[in-house]
Structures are given as C-alpha cells and as structure tokens.
Amino acid sequence: MRVERKDLLGIENLTRNEIEIILDTAETMKEISERAIRKVPYLRGKTVVNLFFEPSTRTLASFALAEKRLSADSFNLSGSSSSALKGETLLDTVRNLEAMKIDFVVIRHAMSGAAYFIAERLEASVINAGDGTHEHPTQALLDLLSLKERLGNIKDKKVLIVGDILHSRVARSNIWAFKKMGAKVSLCGPPTLMPYKIENMGVEVSYNLDEAIQDMDVIYVLRIQKERQRGGLLPSLREYIELYGITLERFENAKDDVVIMHPGPINRGIEIDPRVADGTNSIILDQVTNGVAVRMAILYLLSGGKSGEVSEA
Amino acid sequence: MEKSQKHKYVIKNGRIIDPIQGLDEKTDILIEGEKIKGLGTFSKKDGEIIDVKGLIVCPGFIDMHTHLREPGREDEETIETGTKAAAKGGFTGIAAMPNTEPIIDNSGMVRFVRETAERNGYVDVFPIGAVTKGQKGEELSEMHDMVKAGCKGFSDDGYPIANSRIMRKALEYSKIVDKVIIVHEEDPALCEGGQMNEDFNSTRLGLRGMPAIAESIMISRDAAILDFIGGRLHIAHLSTRESLEVVRASKKKGLPITAEVTPHHFSLDSSCLATFDSNLKMKPPLRTKEDVEALKKGLKEGIIDAIATDHAPHALFEKEMEFGSAPFGIIGLETALGIVCTELLHTGMLSLKEIIEKMSVNPAKILGIGKRSLKKGEEAYITVFDPEKKWTVNVDDFVSKSSNSPYGGWKLKGCAVITIVKGKIVYKEGEFF
C-alpha cells in the first residue's frame, strides 16, 4: 500500500490507515539497521536536504542516518530561524535549493506552519521535522512504533502526557497520534503550561499528577525548559519538580508495568528521576532506535514506495 | 472650475436611497458643478445623461479606516493608488491613519497628506493625526495645530494607548478641538507575541494566541475614562462578543461612544487559518464563528455604527513568509462592498438603507465632515452600485499597489459602478478619471 501524498507535515491530517502503513513499513526497515551492511538502494539518486533552523541532535542524526541507509544523497544546512533578520527569506532559501534539483526537504523551524509554507511552494517533498509549537510528526510516529513494540496494541491503553504542553509540538503530534490509534489520552501539568481549550482535542486534563498517574499504562514525560520561569509561567523549577516531576516515589505509585517515554533531550533530575529514565520500564532508547526506521519508512513511502515490497529488495 | 463651465450630469433612472432624507425611490438627480441641483425628472436638456437603471444611488461611502503608507512605504501604497482603490470600491472619501514613516503627528505632516491628496488623490482624504508624538503613547501631539491643518480625528492605530493616564489626558485634551479619538484596543501584555485569536485553533496550530479579553478589557477601561472625563471615543475594528457588550452597555448609559467593524471580521473566522496563510494574519485577529455571528447582530442592532476596511497594504515579499514573520494586516478597499453585499445584504442581515448608513452617513457623522445626503444644495458625493452584480475576486486586478487579500477566488455579489466626488466622476465601470 502507498501513502498518496507529497509531504508529511503533521499527524492531524493523516488517516489511521496511513499511520499503519508507515508503522508497518518502519518495522521492515528496522531490520536493515541490524544488517552487517546497513544500506539499501531505495533512494539511490535522490537528493535530500536537511534544513535545520533550530539546533537538533537526535532528529538530525536520525534523518541523516535514515537517508544514508536508503542510499540518498543528503546534506545538512543550518540557519537562523529569523528570516527577517537573516536577510534572505525562508522562501528564497528553499527556492534556491530547489533550483539545484532536490527531491526532499526535511525542515525544522522555530515558527509554526513553516513546513506548510514551503510545502505549498515547492515541488520537492517536504517532511516536517518540527515546526514551532505546532507538530513534530516523525516523533509521534516513532513513539507509536516503540509503544506498539512494547505493548503489542495501543488501542484502549491509557496514556498520560506530563509537563509543558503549551510549548510542545511533540505533545500536539502525539495527542493526535495516540487518539487516532484508539488510546485514551490524558494530560497533566501546570495550568499555565496548558494550551487554551486543549480538551477539545478529546483529552482529559488534570493538574494533580499523583492522582493522574494511577492506573496509567503509559507516562510520556515532556522536557521542561528552564527558561519558563522567566515568562511568569512557573514560580520556580523547584516547585515544578515537587508538583510534576516523575520522581522515584511517584513512579512507585504507578502501575508495575507502566511504560515510561520521553522525546529527549532529558533534563535529568528535573522532569524525571534518572533511575526512572534508565529503568526497565523506560523505552526511551527504543524510541531513538525506532526514529531511524520510521524516518526511513517515511522517505521511502513519500518517494512512491509501497509497503510490503521493502523486504524483497 | 469656472462658474460658466460648470458641468451638469443627470443621474437617471436609479433607485435613490438617502437615509438622512428618509428617501427610497426611483428618481433622477441633477448635479451641477460640485453640488446637487435637485431630485426629480430630468432630461438631456438639463445635463449629460448617465443612465443607472437598476442600480442603487446613494450618498458617497466613506472608509473611516485606511492605511495609505505614504510617506515611507510608497512601494506598498501611495495616496494616489490608495485613493484609486477607494474610488473603485465606491468610496468617495477615506480617513488616512497616521502610522506612516514618519508618523503624522504634527501639522506639517497633516498638510503633506492633505496637499498630496488634493494633487494626486482620486477621492477625499481625511487625515487622522497621532494621539501621541511618534505614537509612542507618552506625550500628546499638537491636536489643535493639526486640526487647523485639516486633521479630522486622532488615533494611535496600530498600537493601543497602554497608559491609562495618557488615554485620560487625550480624551480631555480632545475637547478643545471636538474631534473623535479612535482607539485600537489591545492589552499589550496579554497579546505579547500573539499571532492569532486564542481559541482551540491557536492551540491546534501551535500559534501564540491573543485572547478576546485583551480587546474588551481595554474598551471597558476607555469607556470608564470616557464616563469620568468626557470627550468622544470611537472603537476601531471591534471584533469580539465581549467588546460588543461593553459598547452596548456604554451606549445605553448615553456615553459618546461609537464603533466600527471590518468586513473580514464578519466574513472570516479563526478556523480559516489551518493553511497558515499569512493573508489571514491581522490585528485584531480573526475571531471565532460565535464572534462573527455576534458582530453581524451588533450591526443589525446598531451597536456597531460603521463598516470600515482597515485597508493595510503590505509588500508581497514581506507577506510571503512563514506565518510568524509576516506583518499584520490585509487590504480591503476593493472588496469591502462585495463582502458587505454578499455577507450582510443577500443574507437578509442588513437592508440597503442600513448598509448606506454604516458606510456613508455614520462615518461622516463620527468624523464630523458634514452630512452625507443627496439633498438639493449638498455637495455631490455619490456612490452608484449594483448589489446584484456577480464577480470573482482576482488579486491581480487590484489597483492598489498591494495584493495582500485573503479573498482571491471568492465569488461575490455586489460592486461599485460609479463614484462621484464633489460632482466629478472619478470612477465609472472600470475606468478612472
């Protein structure tokens, strides 16, 4: 089965069927990374630009490896996110790149909608690697794959997303993703970091983590930016940890087989106790491993590949 | 024009609607020179016949909220192109907001706008002066001196007057000149970094929100100041249900408060932003569907006095950016009447008379620029329009220098046919004079 679209811009507009095709393809892609020679020719002759206007370690490395393992020609460009200050607009930058004949732009940008903006104006396929506080679809897809591997099935599972929902593109993409796969999603965090009317996404919202954590199947912990204190959103990090940190004590009150997830990078000792992050309930490193497979699957499917044909190559 | 050369026109067979005279009938108008000579039945002996059968003839529209960009950003709009766009839209006069570069905050700048308009303009331009020097919200500008130079009102539009004491002083001082203070209501702290209305759509799109209360809080404050100290207050581009309720209550109290709404705020809502189109980015932002419905009702009930465009031209290269980097504002002079007819007239929300009141009679009254009526002896400011004419908006057809409009491709019903400014036909069926 194919994914009939030019771009991957967000989870909100994906169908459940499309998500399943991507996850199925990613499962078969995973095996390639286990081989002695980790390379297949699916994207041979295709050119991919990783255009990162915000710093990234995991996502950029993961895309770069995915592209190389599919034999694409790829390179990374980084830049300042403020096109007005930079002198050259984002549109000019991508039009120049397209003039050099490219097939894919993987873009990360500080502004919501940046990926949509260039996708509408380019022939090349655009993959959103995170736009502002809007979406981070590849993260949500790798999270689904990781959770599926651990739990077998996501349907009816209770997922709790904890932390700074307001500034999190991961939260938005993951809410759509978990919901589309039939999970029950709840959010917990300080009200000052909860976006207006987020419950309209079909999620439960609470402010008491000790209550919210009980009988959850999954706890998805978000990174808390230390700067949030300045904007008047938090009185102190100390109080945040006391109220919303996944401490060892809280973890022990959760279900025995609760799955712990985190998109990285982790602020150890702040949003999560290191012993929880590194414990057996955690699938944080599986998420990273699956990032490569999911991104391989997306590149392959957007270039016209069919799921189910991968293993034959 | 010499007296002996006075041109005479007979506007024939039109449906004349003149709210001030309480008139709605099929008759002719005789124009001689700059003035209306009379209503009745006239023939070609009386003057050059202009047959307007099937069309509406009414007092000239006034847009009380236009940004002309001259001086400073003549690449986006000039007084010439802006007034040309106005003429095409059926407007015989426009109020020019002072946030140019430099800002219109002294009599010399007012004179520049007025004189440039007299030289290059197609329609009347009513300069609006800044309330505070440099629109900084710190010191009052020389209102008296600006009024002497031809200024018709005051506004720091583009920015709110954040300091309550300055707002109070502005209303107090404006009593000397008896001019209206036009306010852009936005609590700056609540809107910091905001890109769109704060609602479920801003949450969904990950765009920083500007809450509706940021507007109504400021209107409440200014209505309280008005009640306390006097003056005249006009609310620019009112956009929320809550704001409407504040204005309603203030009017009920008898306060000298008026309000305008833009065509985009009653024809578009925040759900339209799903494509991150920067031509949907403006201040105040597009609100919710409930707000849109409330605004239409507010127009009907007379809580909102005027329809004004907030025509805000921006260069394509500046608008064609990722949403967060694009400037706020859209143009509106050439689409306003079409939107008004399509969204308000043909839906049965407003009558033709009510539309004419909100686009001509009331703006003239608020700005204090004389009555807009077709009575014998009045200056001939006339708009002739066809409320039934179907057309499709093509942004390439705009005569404005800018094309930042969200209405490209919209099918509208209603447009201007002839625009007459002081007895002179400045626009007729696609041609400018």
mmCIF file of C-alpha atoms in Angstrom, chain A residues 10 43 98 113-114 146 234 304 309:
data_model
loop_
_atom_site.group_PDB
_atom_site.id
_atom_site.type_symbol
_atom_site.label_atom_id
_atom_site.label_comp_id
_atom_site.label_asym_id
_atom_site.label_seq_id
_atom_site.Cartn_x
_atom_site.Cartn_y
_atom_site.Cartn_z
ATOM 1 C CA GLY A 10 1.608 16.745 10.608
ATOM 2 C CA LEU A 43 16.574 6.272 -2.613
ATOM 3 C CA GLU A 98 15.127 23.606 -5.449
ATOM 4 C CA GLY A 113 3.489 26.479 9.895
ATOM 5 C CA ALA A 114 6.951 26.863 8.318
ATOM 6 C CA SER A 146 8.022 1.987 20.133
ATOM 7 C CA LEU A 234 6.300 28.965 36.699
ATOM 8 C CA GLY A 304 6.500 6.427 -4.093
ATOM 9 C CA GLU A 309 7.731 -4.535 -1.026
#
